[in-house]
Short mmCIF file of C-alpha atoms in Angstrom, two decimals:
data_model
loop_
_atom_site.label_atom_id
_atom_site.label_comp_id
_atom_site.label_asym_id
_atom_site.label_seq_id
_atom_site.Cartn_x
_atom_site.Cartn_y
_atom_site.Cartn_z
CA MET A 201 -12.65 -20.88 3.49
CA THR A 202 -15.82 -21.56 5.48
CA ARG A 203 -19.13 -19.85 4.79
CA PHE A 204 -18.80 -17.58 7.80
CA GLU A 205 -15.19 -16.75 6.93
CA ARG A 206 -16.49 -15.55 3.56
CA TRP A 207 -19.08 -13.47 5.38
CA CYS A 208 -16.37 -11.90 7.51
CA ALA A 209 -14.28 -11.23 4.41
CA ALA A 210 -17.32 -9.56 2.89
CA VAL A 211 -17.76 -7.32 5.93
CA LEU A 212 -14.09 -6.33 5.97
CA SER A 213 -13.83 -5.79 2.22
CA LEU A 214 -17.01 -3.79 1.80
CA THR A 215 -16.27 -1.74 4.89
CA LEU A 216 -12.88 -0.75 3.50
CA CYS A 217 -14.46 -0.02 0.10
CA VAL A 218 -16.63 2.69 1.63
CA ALA A 219 -13.77 4.04 3.73
CA ALA A 220 -13.26 7.02 1.44
CA MET A 221 -16.93 7.98 1.48
CA ALA A 222 -17.92 8.49 5.11
CA ARG A 223 -18.85 11.88 6.51
CA PRO A 224 -16.91 13.63 9.29
CA ARG A 225 -17.56 12.73 12.94
CA GLN A 226 -15.56 14.45 15.67
CA GLU A 227 -15.61 11.36 17.90
CA ASN A 228 -13.61 9.21 15.45
CA SER A 229 -10.33 10.02 17.20
CA ASP A 230 -11.95 9.29 20.57
CA LEU A 231 -12.97 5.83 19.38
CA LEU A 232 -9.40 5.06 18.34
CA ALA A 233 -8.01 6.59 21.53
CA SER A 234 -10.07 4.17 23.63
CA LEU A 235 -8.62 1.02 22.01
CA PRO A 236 -5.95 -0.97 23.91
CA ALA A 237 -2.38 0.13 23.16
CA SER A 238 -1.64 -3.43 22.00
CA VAL A 239 -3.61 -2.71 18.79
CA HIS A 240 -1.15 -2.22 15.90
CA ALA A 241 -3.56 -0.89 13.28
CA ALA A 242 -7.14 0.36 13.26
CA ILE A 243 -9.62 2.18 11.06
CA VAL A 244 -12.85 3.87 12.11
CA ILE A 245 -15.61 4.66 9.61
CA ASP A 246 -18.88 6.44 10.27
CA ASP A 247 -22.14 6.64 8.34
CA ALA A 248 -21.10 4.28 5.55
CA ALA A 249 -24.75 3.50 4.82
CA ALA A 250 -25.62 7.09 3.89
CA LEU A 251 -22.61 7.41 1.60
CA ARG A 252 -22.64 3.94 0.06
CA ASN A 253 -25.08 5.39 -2.47
CA SER A 254 -23.14 8.62 -3.07
CA PRO A 255 -21.62 9.28 -6.52
CA ALA A 256 -18.17 8.61 -5.07
CA GLY A 257 -19.31 5.33 -3.58
CA ARG A 258 -20.96 4.09 -6.75
CA THR A 259 -17.92 5.05 -8.82
CA LEU A 260 -15.62 3.07 -6.55
CA GLU A 261 -17.95 0.07 -6.47
CA LYS A 262 -18.17 -0.03 -10.25
CA TRP A 263 -14.39 0.10 -10.58
CA LEU A 264 -13.95 -2.74 -8.08
CA THR A 265 -16.49 -4.79 -10.02
CA THR A 266 -14.70 -4.11 -13.31
CA ALA A 267 -11.43 -5.25 -11.75
CA GLY A 268 -13.07 -8.49 -10.59
CA LEU A 269 -12.23 -7.68 -6.98
CA LEU A 270 -15.77 -7.98 -5.64
CA THR A 271 -16.86 -11.28 -7.17
CA GLU A 272 -16.30 -13.48 -4.12
CA THR A 273 -17.10 -10.67 -1.70
CA SER A 274 -20.45 -9.96 -3.35
CA GLU A 275 -21.39 -13.63 -3.29
CA ALA A 276 -20.39 -13.97 0.36
CA TRP A 277 -22.42 -10.90 1.26
CA LYS A 278 -25.46 -12.29 -0.56
CA GLN A 279 -25.15 -15.50 1.48
CA LEU A 280 -25.02 -13.57 4.74
CA ALA A 281 -27.98 -11.41 3.69
CA SER A 282 -29.94 -14.53 2.81
CA ILE A 283 -29.31 -16.09 6.22
CA ILE A 284 -30.45 -12.98 8.09
CA ASP A 285 -33.37 -12.58 5.65
CA LEU A 286 -32.61 -9.09 4.32
CA PRO A 287 -31.74 -7.66 0.89
CA PRO A 288 -27.91 -7.37 0.53
CA ALA A 289 -27.85 -3.56 0.56
CA GLN A 290 -30.08 -3.40 3.63
CA ALA A 291 -28.02 -6.06 5.40
CA PHE A 292 -24.87 -4.03 4.81
CA ASP A 293 -26.46 -0.87 6.14
CA ALA A 294 -27.72 -2.67 9.23
CA MET A 295 -24.45 -4.49 9.93
CA VAL A 296 -21.79 -1.83 9.32
CA GLY A 297 -23.73 1.15 8.01
CA ARG A 298 -23.20 3.39 11.02
CA SER A 299 -20.10 3.40 13.22
CA VAL A 300 -17.62 0.57 12.60
CA VAL A 301 -14.06 -0.03 13.79
CA ILE A 302 -11.62 -2.66 12.51
CA ALA A 303 -8.76 -3.37 14.92
CA LEU A 304 -5.68 -5.52 14.25
CA GLU A 305 -2.89 -6.90 16.42
CA PHE A 306 0.32 -8.46 15.13
CA THR A 307 2.11 -11.10 17.19
CA PRO A 308 5.05 -13.46 16.51
CA ASP A 309 3.83 -16.65 14.82
CA PRO A 310 5.24 -19.65 16.73
CA SER A 311 4.56 -21.96 13.77
CA GLN A 312 6.80 -19.97 11.39
CA PRO A 313 10.28 -18.77 12.37
CA GLY A 314 10.39 -15.06 11.68
CA GLY A 315 6.67 -15.02 10.88
CA VAL A 316 4.02 -12.62 12.13
CA GLU A 317 0.45 -13.60 12.96
CA THR A 318 -2.47 -11.18 12.44
CA CYS A 319 -5.38 -11.00 14.89
CA TRP A 320 -8.42 -8.90 14.05
CA ALA A 321 -11.78 -7.84 15.40
CA LEU A 322 -14.70 -5.82 14.09
CA ILE A 323 -16.71 -3.46 16.29
CA SER A 324 -20.01 -2.12 14.96
CA ARG A 325 -22.92 -0.10 16.30
CA ILE A 326 -26.22 -1.82 15.41
CA GLU A 327 -29.91 -1.20 16.03
CA PRO A 328 -31.65 -3.29 18.75
CA GLY A 329 -33.92 -4.88 16.17
CA PHE A 330 -30.98 -6.04 14.11
CA GLU A 331 -29.22 -7.39 17.20
CA LYS A 332 -32.26 -9.58 17.83
CA ARG A 333 -32.29 -10.69 14.19
CA LEU A 334 -28.62 -11.72 14.38
CA TYR A 335 -29.26 -13.98 17.34
CA GLU A 336 -32.36 -15.50 15.77
CA ARG A 337 -30.93 -16.15 12.30
CA LEU A 338 -27.28 -17.03 13.04
CA LYS A 339 -28.20 -19.27 15.99
CA PRO A 340 -24.95 -18.77 17.95
CA ALA A 341 -23.95 -21.09 20.81
CA PRO A 342 -22.87 -19.84 24.25
CA ARG A 343 -19.10 -19.84 24.90
CA GLY A 344 -18.94 -18.22 28.31
CA VAL A 345 -18.55 -14.77 29.84
CA SER A 346 -15.95 -12.12 29.03
CA GLY A 347 -15.79 -8.67 30.60
CA GLY A 348 -19.11 -9.33 32.27
CA ARG A 349 -20.83 -9.98 28.92
CA PRO A 350 -22.05 -13.30 27.49
CA VAL A 351 -19.90 -14.51 24.59
CA LEU A 352 -21.40 -16.58 21.77
CA THR A 353 -19.69 -18.74 19.16
CA LEU A 354 -20.43 -19.20 15.45
CA GLU A 355 -19.36 -21.76 12.85
CA ASN A 356 -18.64 -24.51 15.40
CA GLY A 357 -16.53 -22.25 17.59
CA ARG A 358 -14.45 -20.67 14.83
CA PHE A 359 -15.79 -17.17 15.57
CA GLU A 360 -16.88 -15.27 18.66
CA LEU A 361 -19.61 -12.65 19.02
CA ALA A 362 -20.63 -10.39 21.88
CA THR A 363 -23.03 -7.47 22.06
CA THR A 364 -23.55 -4.85 24.72
CA ASP A 365 -25.77 -1.83 25.19
CA SER A 366 -24.10 -0.66 28.39
CA ALA A 367 -23.81 3.09 28.84
CA ASP A 368 -20.00 3.03 28.94
CA ALA A 369 -19.93 1.59 25.40
CA ARG A 370 -22.03 4.40 23.92
CA VAL A 371 -20.56 7.28 22.00
CA LEU A 372 -23.60 9.46 22.71
CA PRO A 373 -25.62 9.23 25.97
CA ASP A 374 -28.98 8.87 24.19
CA ASP A 375 -27.73 6.36 21.63
CA ARG A 376 -29.95 3.27 21.83
CA ARG A 377 -27.82 1.14 19.52
CA ALA A 378 -25.89 -1.89 20.74
CA THR A 379 -22.18 -2.53 20.21
CA ALA A 380 -21.42 -5.79 18.41
CA ILE A 381 -17.89 -7.22 18.58
CA LEU A 382 -16.92 -10.02 16.20
CA ALA A 383 -13.57 -11.85 15.91
CA PRO A 384 -12.17 -15.25 14.94
CA ALA A 385 -11.47 -17.58 17.86
CA SER A 386 -7.76 -17.28 17.08
CA SER A 387 -8.05 -13.60 18.06
CA SER A 388 -9.65 -14.30 21.44
CA ASP A 389 -7.11 -12.23 23.41
CA LEU A 390 -7.90 -9.13 21.37
CA PHE A 391 -11.61 -9.97 21.48
CA ASP A 392 -11.64 -10.20 25.29
CA LYS A 393 -9.85 -6.85 25.65
CA LEU A 394 -12.38 -5.15 23.39
CA VAL A 395 -15.37 -6.73 25.13
CA ALA A 396 -14.02 -5.55 28.50
CA GLY A 397 -13.93 -1.99 27.17
CA PRO A 398 -13.02 0.56 29.87
CA ARG A 399 -12.77 -2.26 32.41
CA HIS A 400 -9.68 -3.66 30.67
CA ALA A 401 -6.56 -2.64 32.59
CA GLY A 402 -3.60 -1.28 30.69
CA PRO A 403 -2.60 1.63 28.45
CA ARG A 404 -4.69 2.88 25.53
CA LEU A 405 -3.73 4.07 22.06
CA ALA A 406 -4.23 7.59 23.40
CA ASP A 407 -1.13 6.98 25.57
CA VAL A 408 1.13 6.09 22.61
CA PRO A 409 3.61 8.85 21.61
CA GLY A 410 2.41 10.64 18.51
CA PHE A 411 -1.33 10.14 19.05
CA GLU A 412 -1.69 13.92 18.76
CA HIS A 413 -1.48 13.41 14.98
CA VAL A 414 -4.68 11.36 15.19
CA ARG A 415 -6.34 14.08 17.26
CA LYS A 416 -5.49 16.74 14.69
CA LEU A 417 -7.13 14.69 11.93
CA GLY A 418 -10.09 13.58 14.04
CA ALA A 419 -12.67 15.61 12.12
CA GLU A 420 -11.95 13.82 8.83
CA PRO A 421 -14.49 11.32 7.42
CA VAL A 422 -12.40 8.19 7.89
CA LEU A 423 -9.51 7.83 10.28
CA ALA A 424 -6.86 5.10 10.37
CA LEU A 425 -3.64 4.61 12.28
CA LEU A 426 -0.59 2.41 12.49
CA ARG A 427 1.10 1.86 15.84
CA GLY A 428 3.91 -0.16 14.29
CA PRO A 429 5.16 -1.58 10.97
CA LEU A 430 2.75 -3.57 8.81
CA PRO A 431 3.49 -7.32 8.57
CA GLY A 432 4.50 -8.58 5.17
CA VAL A 433 5.81 -5.10 4.38
CA TYR A 434 8.10 -3.81 7.13
CA ALA A 435 7.13 -5.88 10.18
CA SER A 436 9.10 -8.74 11.69
CA PRO A 437 9.11 -10.20 15.21
CA GLU A 438 12.02 -7.85 15.95
CA SER A 439 10.21 -4.76 14.67
CA LEU A 440 7.23 -5.57 16.90
CA LYS A 441 9.50 -4.86 19.87
CA GLU A 442 10.24 -1.30 18.76
CA THR A 443 8.99 1.59 20.88
CA PRO A 444 5.37 2.21 19.81
CA SER A 445 4.64 5.29 17.72
CA ILE A 446 1.84 6.54 15.49
CA LEU A 447 1.30 7.13 11.78
CA ALA A 448 -2.17 8.59 11.09
CA ILE A 449 -4.08 8.52 7.80
CA ALA A 450 -7.28 10.54 7.30
CA MET A 451 -9.34 9.94 4.15
CA ARG A 452 -12.00 12.02 2.43
CA PRO A 453 -13.83 12.24 -0.91
CA ALA A 454 -12.75 15.09 -3.19
CA GLY A 455 -15.45 14.99 -5.84
CA ASP A 456 -17.29 12.21 -7.64
CA ALA A 457 -14.13 10.56 -9.00
CA ARG A 458 -11.30 11.48 -6.64
CA TRP A 459 -10.26 10.54 -3.09
CA GLU A 460 -7.58 12.17 -1.01
CA ALA A 461 -5.85 11.38 2.27
CA THR A 462 -3.61 13.20 4.72
CA ILE A 463 -0.62 11.33 6.19
CA ALA A 464 1.06 12.44 9.42
CA GLY A 465 3.22 10.89 12.12
CA ASN A 466 6.32 8.74 12.43
CA PRO A 467 8.03 8.15 9.04
CA ALA A 468 9.80 5.05 10.39
CA LEU A 469 6.51 3.17 9.94
CA MET A 470 6.84 3.66 6.17
CA THR A 471 10.24 2.02 5.76
CA ALA A 472 12.35 -0.89 6.96
CA SER A 473 15.50 1.26 6.97
CA ARG A 474 16.86 2.41 10.33
CA PRO A 475 19.88 4.61 9.43
CA ALA A 476 22.22 5.81 12.15
CA GLY A 477 21.49 9.41 11.18
CA GLY A 478 17.75 9.00 11.69
CA MET A 479 14.97 9.33 9.13
CA ALA A 480 16.41 12.62 7.82
CA ALA A 481 19.27 10.56 6.33
CA LEU A 482 16.72 9.01 3.95
CA THR A 483 15.42 12.26 2.46
CA LEU A 484 16.03 13.43 -1.10
CA PRO A 485 16.36 17.02 -2.33
CA ARG A 486 13.37 18.56 -4.06
CA ALA A 487 15.66 19.55 -6.94
CA ALA A 488 16.27 15.85 -7.62
CA ILE A 489 12.55 15.13 -7.80
CA ARG A 490 12.14 17.91 -10.34
CA GLN A 491 14.43 15.98 -12.71
CA ILE A 492 11.74 13.30 -13.12
CA ALA A 493 9.88 13.37 -16.42
CA ALA A 494 6.49 15.07 -16.02
CA ASP A 495 4.73 12.47 -18.18
CA SER A 496 6.01 9.49 -16.18
CA MET A 497 3.64 6.53 -15.88
CA PHE A 498 5.35 5.35 -12.71
CA VAL A 499 7.55 7.17 -10.18
CA PHE A 500 9.19 6.03 -6.96
CA ALA A 501 11.54 8.13 -4.86
CA GLY A 502 12.53 7.23 -1.34
CA PRO A 503 14.41 4.78 0.88
CA THR A 504 15.90 1.64 -0.66
CA ASP A 505 14.66 -0.34 2.38
CA ASP A 506 17.96 -2.20 2.64
CA LEU A 507 17.95 -3.25 -1.02
CA ASN A 508 19.80 -6.53 -0.97
CA PHE A 509 20.12 -8.98 -3.87
CA SER A 510 21.52 -11.67 -1.57
CA LYS A 511 18.63 -11.61 0.92
CA ILE A 512 15.60 -12.01 -1.33
CA PRO A 513 13.72 -14.94 0.28
CA GLY A 514 12.24 -18.07 -1.23
CA PRO A 515 12.53 -19.58 -4.72
CA MET A 516 12.85 -16.14 -6.33
CA GLY A 517 15.93 -15.45 -4.24
CA GLU A 518 17.42 -18.79 -5.25
CA GLN A 519 16.89 -18.06 -8.95
CA ILE A 520 18.38 -14.58 -8.60
CA ALA A 521 21.41 -16.01 -6.79
CA LYS A 522 22.01 -18.46 -9.65
CA LEU A 523 21.83 -15.61 -12.14
CA THR A 524 23.84 -12.95 -10.31
CA GLY A 525 26.34 -14.94 -8.26
CA PRO A 526 27.62 -13.54 -4.94
CA THR A 527 26.41 -9.97 -4.33
CA GLN A 528 27.07 -9.38 -0.61
CA GLU A 529 29.89 -6.87 -1.20
CA LEU A 530 27.83 -4.89 -3.72
CA ASP A 531 24.76 -5.00 -1.45
CA ALA A 532 26.76 -3.36 1.33
CA LEU A 533 27.46 -0.34 -0.92
CA LEU A 534 23.85 0.32 -2.01
CA GLY A 535 21.49 2.89 -0.51
CA PRO A 536 20.02 4.42 1.42
CA ARG A 537 18.04 6.30 -1.26
CA MET A 538 16.82 5.61 -4.78
CA LEU A 539 14.81 7.06 -7.65
CA MET A 540 12.91 5.16 -10.34
CA TRP A 541 10.54 6.23 -13.10
CA MET A 542 9.06 5.00 -16.36
CA HIS A 543 7.58 7.12 -19.15
CA PRO A 544 6.89 7.16 -22.90
CA ALA A 545 10.26 7.89 -24.45
CA ASP A 546 9.72 9.38 -27.93
CA ALA A 547 8.06 8.75 -31.26
CA THR A 548 10.21 5.68 -31.94
CA SER A 549 10.34 4.28 -28.42
CA ALA A 550 7.48 2.66 -26.49
CA PHE A 551 8.91 3.46 -23.07
CA ALA A 552 12.02 4.29 -21.09
CA MET A 553 12.66 3.17 -17.51
CA SER A 554 15.28 4.83 -15.33
CA VAL A 555 16.77 3.83 -11.97
CA GLY A 556 19.19 5.66 -9.72
CA ILE A 557 20.54 4.05 -6.53
CA GLN A 558 22.92 5.74 -4.14
CA MET A 559 26.29 4.07 -3.52
CA SER A 560 28.76 4.70 -0.72
CA ASP A 561 31.76 4.00 -3.01
CA VAL A 562 31.32 4.46 -6.76
CA THR A 563 34.89 3.36 -7.60
CA ARG A 564 34.53 -0.06 -6.02
CA GLY A 565 30.83 -0.14 -6.86
CA SER A 566 31.49 0.32 -10.57
CA ASP A 567 33.67 -2.81 -10.66
CA LEU A 568 31.10 -4.85 -8.74
CA GLY A 569 28.13 -3.46 -10.68
CA ASP A 570 29.73 -4.13 -14.06
CA ALA A 571 30.61 -7.67 -12.99
CA LEU A 572 27.03 -8.28 -11.86
CA LEU A 573 25.49 -6.99 -15.10
CA THR A 574 28.00 -8.95 -17.17
CA ARG A 575 26.89 -12.17 -15.46
CA VAL A 576 23.21 -11.32 -15.87
CA LEU A 577 23.33 -10.03 -19.47
CA ARG A 578 26.07 -12.11 -21.10
CA ASP A 579 23.61 -14.45 -22.88
CA HIS A 580 21.08 -11.75 -23.72
CA ALA A 581 22.92 -8.58 -24.81
CA CYS A 582 25.99 -7.26 -26.60
CA PRO A 583 27.85 -3.94 -26.24
CA THR A 584 27.01 -1.12 -28.65
CA GLY A 585 28.30 2.32 -29.54
CA PRO A 586 26.40 5.58 -28.99
CA ASP A 587 24.77 5.20 -32.43
CA GLY A 588 23.59 1.64 -31.72
CA THR A 589 26.33 -0.08 -33.74
CA ARG A 590 27.18 -3.47 -32.25
CA LEU A 591 30.80 -3.57 -31.11
CA SER A 592 31.29 -7.27 -30.38
CA LYS A 593 29.53 -10.41 -29.20
CA GLU A 594 31.18 -10.44 -25.76
CA LEU A 595 30.43 -8.15 -22.85
CA SER A 596 33.47 -6.56 -21.25
CA PHE A 597 33.67 -3.28 -19.32
CA GLU A 598 37.13 -3.64 -17.79
CA GLY A 599 39.22 -0.48 -17.64
CA LEU A 600 36.31 1.96 -17.94
CA ASN A 601 36.12 4.91 -15.56
CA PRO A 602 33.04 4.90 -13.29
CA GLU A 603 31.50 7.92 -15.09
CA ALA A 604 31.90 6.38 -18.57
CA GLN A 605 28.59 5.40 -20.16
CA ARG A 606 28.08 1.69 -20.83
CA MET A 607 25.58 0.70 -23.53
CA VAL A 608 24.24 -2.71 -24.54
CA GLU A 609 21.52 -3.94 -26.87
CA PHE A 610 19.30 -6.85 -25.99
CA ARG A 611 19.57 -9.27 -28.86
CA ALA A 612 17.41 -11.92 -30.47
CA ALA A 613 18.39 -15.55 -30.13
CA ASP A 614 19.91 -15.56 -33.63
CA GLN A 615 21.58 -12.14 -33.01
CA VAL A 616 20.15 -10.79 -36.29
CA VAL A 617 18.48 -7.36 -36.34
CA ARG A 618 15.57 -7.48 -38.79
CA GLU A 619 14.00 -4.50 -40.54
CA GLY A 620 11.16 -3.03 -38.48
CA GLN A 621 12.14 -4.99 -35.38
CA GLU A 622 11.75 -3.05 -32.14
CA ARG A 623 15.14 -2.76 -30.45
CA ALA A 624 15.86 -2.43 -26.73
CA PHE A 625 18.91 -0.70 -25.24
CA MET A 626 20.28 -0.40 -21.71
CA ALA A 627 22.76 2.23 -20.55
CA TRP A 628 24.39 2.84 -17.18
CA SER A 629 27.21 4.66 -15.41
CA TYR A 630 28.39 5.66 -11.93
CA GLU A 631 28.37 9.32 -10.89
CA GLN A 632 30.32 10.73 -7.95
CA SER A 633 28.16 12.99 -5.78
CA GLY A 634 28.75 14.14 -2.22
CA PRO A 635 31.78 13.70 0.01
CA GLY A 636 34.44 11.06 -0.64
CA GLU A 637 33.48 8.27 -3.03
CA GLN A 638 29.73 8.61 -2.50
CA GLY A 639 27.57 8.79 -5.59
CA TRP A 640 24.88 7.18 -7.72
CA TRP A 641 24.61 4.06 -9.85
CA ILE A 642 22.34 5.19 -12.69
CA ALA A 643 20.78 3.02 -15.39
CA SER A 644 18.17 3.29 -18.12
CA LEU A 645 16.31 0.75 -20.25
CA ALA A 646 14.57 1.95 -23.43
CA ARG A 647 12.60 -0.02 -25.98
CA GLY A 648 12.56 1.49 -29.46
CA GLY A 649 14.50 2.09 -32.60
CA SER A 650 17.57 3.95 -31.36
CA THR A 651 19.85 4.58 -28.40
CA ARG A 652 18.58 8.16 -28.03
CA ALA A 653 16.00 7.46 -25.31
CA ALA A 654 18.39 5.49 -23.10
CA THR A 655 21.09 8.16 -23.43
CA ALA A 656 18.62 10.96 -22.67
CA GLU A 657 17.55 9.22 -19.47
CA ILE A 658 21.16 8.80 -18.35
CA GLU A 659 21.63 12.56 -18.78
CA ARG A 660 18.49 13.18 -16.74
CA LEU A 661 19.83 10.91 -13.99
CA ARG A 662 23.15 12.76 -14.06
CA GLY A 663 21.11 15.85 -13.21
CA VAL A 664 19.92 14.04 -10.07
CA ALA A 665 23.48 13.19 -9.05
CA ALA A 666 24.61 16.77 -9.68
CA VAL A 667 22.21 18.31 -7.11
CA PRO A 668 24.41 19.96 -4.44
CA ALA A 669 24.56 18.29 -1.04
CA GLU A 670 23.42 21.53 0.64
CA ALA A 671 20.17 21.68 -1.41
CA GLU A 672 16.84 21.64 0.43
CA ARG A 673 16.35 18.01 1.38
CA ASP A 674 12.98 16.99 2.84
CA VAL A 675 11.43 14.54 0.34
CA PHE A 676 10.87 11.28 2.18
CA SER A 677 8.72 9.17 -0.16
CA VAL A 678 7.05 9.84 -3.51
CA VAL A 679 4.95 7.38 -5.51
CA ARG A 680 3.08 8.47 -8.63
CA LEU A 681 1.08 6.16 -10.88
CA ARG A 682 -0.77 6.75 -14.14
CA PRO A 683 -2.37 3.32 -14.62
CA ALA A 684 -4.40 4.31 -17.69
CA ALA A 685 -1.23 5.34 -19.53
CA PHE A 686 0.61 2.24 -18.30
CA ALA A 687 -2.18 -0.08 -19.52
CA LYS A 688 -1.76 1.27 -23.06
CA LEU A 689 1.55 -0.61 -23.27
CA ALA A 690 -0.47 -3.86 -23.27
CA GLY A 691 -2.29 -2.82 -26.45
CA PRO A 692 -5.56 -4.67 -27.24
CA ALA A 693 -4.99 -7.04 -24.31
CA ALA A 694 -5.91 -4.24 -21.91
CA ALA A 695 -9.57 -4.54 -22.91
CA ALA A 696 -9.64 -8.33 -22.57
CA ILE A 697 -8.06 -8.76 -19.11
CA PRO A 698 -10.16 -7.45 -16.17
CA ILE A 699 -7.28 -6.09 -14.10
CA LEU A 700 -5.80 -4.26 -17.13
CA ARG A 701 -9.22 -2.98 -18.13
CA SER A 702 -9.67 -1.57 -14.63
CA MET A 703 -6.27 0.15 -14.90
CA THR A 704 -7.53 2.11 -17.91
CA GLN A 705 -10.12 3.66 -15.60
CA ILE A 706 -7.61 5.14 -13.10
CA GLU A 707 -6.17 8.46 -14.19
CA SER A 708 -3.67 8.79 -11.35
CA ALA A 709 -2.81 7.57 -7.87
CA GLY A 710 0.04 7.90 -5.40
CA TRP A 711 1.41 9.81 -2.44
CA GLU A 712 3.97 12.47 -1.59
CA VAL A 713 5.41 12.52 1.93
CA PHE A 714 7.89 15.05 3.34
CA LEU A 715 9.64 15.48 6.69
CA THR A 716 9.09 18.47 8.94
CA ASP A 717 11.94 20.15 10.80
CA ALA A 718 10.87 18.11 13.83
CA GLY A 719 11.31 14.87 11.85
CA ALA A 720 7.61 14.01 11.48
CA ALA A 721 6.08 12.80 8.23
CA HIS A 722 3.44 14.94 6.55
CA GLY A 723 1.96 14.43 3.12
CA THR A 724 -0.99 13.55 0.92
CA ALA A 725 -2.23 10.55 -1.03
CA TRP A 726 -4.79 10.40 -3.83
CA LEU A 727 -6.77 8.13 -6.15
CA GLU A 728 -8.46 9.66 -9.21
CA PHE A 729 -10.60 7.86 -11.76
CA SER A 730 -10.96 8.78 -15.42
CA LYS A 731 -14.35 10.51 -15.37
CA PRO A 732 -15.59 9.51 -18.85
CA SER A 733 -14.76 5.83 -18.29
CA ILE A 734 -16.79 5.21 -15.14
CA GLN A 735 -20.39 6.32 -14.76
CA PRO A 736 -21.91 5.69 -11.33
CA ASN A 737 -24.90 3.38 -11.16
CA THR A 738 -28.31 4.83 -10.33
CA PRO A 739 -28.64 4.85 -6.54
CA PRO A 740 -31.24 2.56 -4.98
CA PRO A 741 -33.70 4.04 -2.48
CA ALA A 742 -32.25 4.59 0.99
CA PRO A 743 -33.19 1.80 3.41
CA ASP A 744 -34.89 2.26 6.76
CA ALA A 745 -32.58 2.84 9.75
CA ASP A 746 -33.84 -0.29 11.52
CA PRO A 747 -34.44 -3.30 9.21
CA ASP A 748 -37.20 -4.65 11.42
CA THR A 749 -39.28 -1.49 10.89
CA ALA A 750 -38.89 -1.48 7.11
CA PRO A 751 -41.78 -2.73 4.93
CA ARG A 752 -41.26 -6.28 3.62
#
């Protein structure tokens, strides 16, 4: 990574870090509306400088530092500040402290079959004095003209920079700030469209179906949108050809240690599944969600996203294939919905983890599922009775009805259970639910001294399968995390490893998304820190608006 690439990473990272701290500006939705419709994702943030020193901002910064996530970013920012001859905090405020937009485009990557390439650009409003300082300190070279504006290059042509103070680029008529646009040379197409501004021909994001969700959230502090699936998550060259639509996310602080967001728009942008019955076919009943243990450290409920053992890519997929054998027939029966949670089990059990996956045919699925688990567990577990008594050394589940409970114990290499040794049990069964042979494959893994926790979780999962088909069904996606509770499982190691130590400082995080009668997603997301564990740093004095007028 070159020096300037590190600077750019610093700008992007620090900008996103303050995303939850900016104050409301009504024109945020207008800024996004003006971007070309080819933009796949964008975020607009306003007044980051004023809120960088807020209690919420300092809490977040301290957590990121504890997690070791700002080490390289902080160093890169210090290098940039040194080049432009300003203190790091003042350089940040001058560069991205007011209005800033990050825009991304995703295009097929010709160098990688099935790959997606990401193009990005940063748009910032800067003071005239700082614009002059940039040109003097960074010493850019001329590249040419784009959209009637001179374009300069940095880092031997690896990056492009243009600034304009034209009236059509101003948000407010009396705004004297310039607009700076920065992008890597590999994103020159996006860069040229942004430099051209209103002169660029073609549709805008405002023309994309669903942009009204962005308008409704336009008064929120920070506004982001997706116009298509994210690469590396749900995007592929094929998905980039889908009809454009919008998912909007509006973020806001909710106290010194909590951030919240509103989610609204097309739910298809949150999943790779495209069921014939539409997104409503992926919803779960609220009664099923209520079966989840209230003290769970981790919860997921939502689409399986075409869960497929046989299609996991790369070396991991190869290793899984060796372990499981052929799974194509079983894969075809799984989905489209699933539930998963993990929680402290009881006084004698460290944790219990439960998984429920829908199946289209539990009779055939039980044969295939048992065969799969036999292949995977045959060298690591033996069947047990309800009381934990080992039945034999060989796994065999032939002749069992789908609804019969299977139970195994994970064994030590010498197959001897020693006094005081922590034992681990796994239980599973197949429950018919819904029309025909439809149902659920339910399983539980519990670590502790008895089979009680695993059996209790199977009964809880049976409650999920027993929810009537006609029950209210609008839960699209639920994720709940209690990282501080989860980190306790690591014991003393949690204090020694930065990422685990940072987990102890997050009380809860997640999202809950539902579908409206019209089929749109609506929900909330949150991130809440443990208040006693993170104390914000003392704020430094606020810098001058224009760095060239500040005392040196």
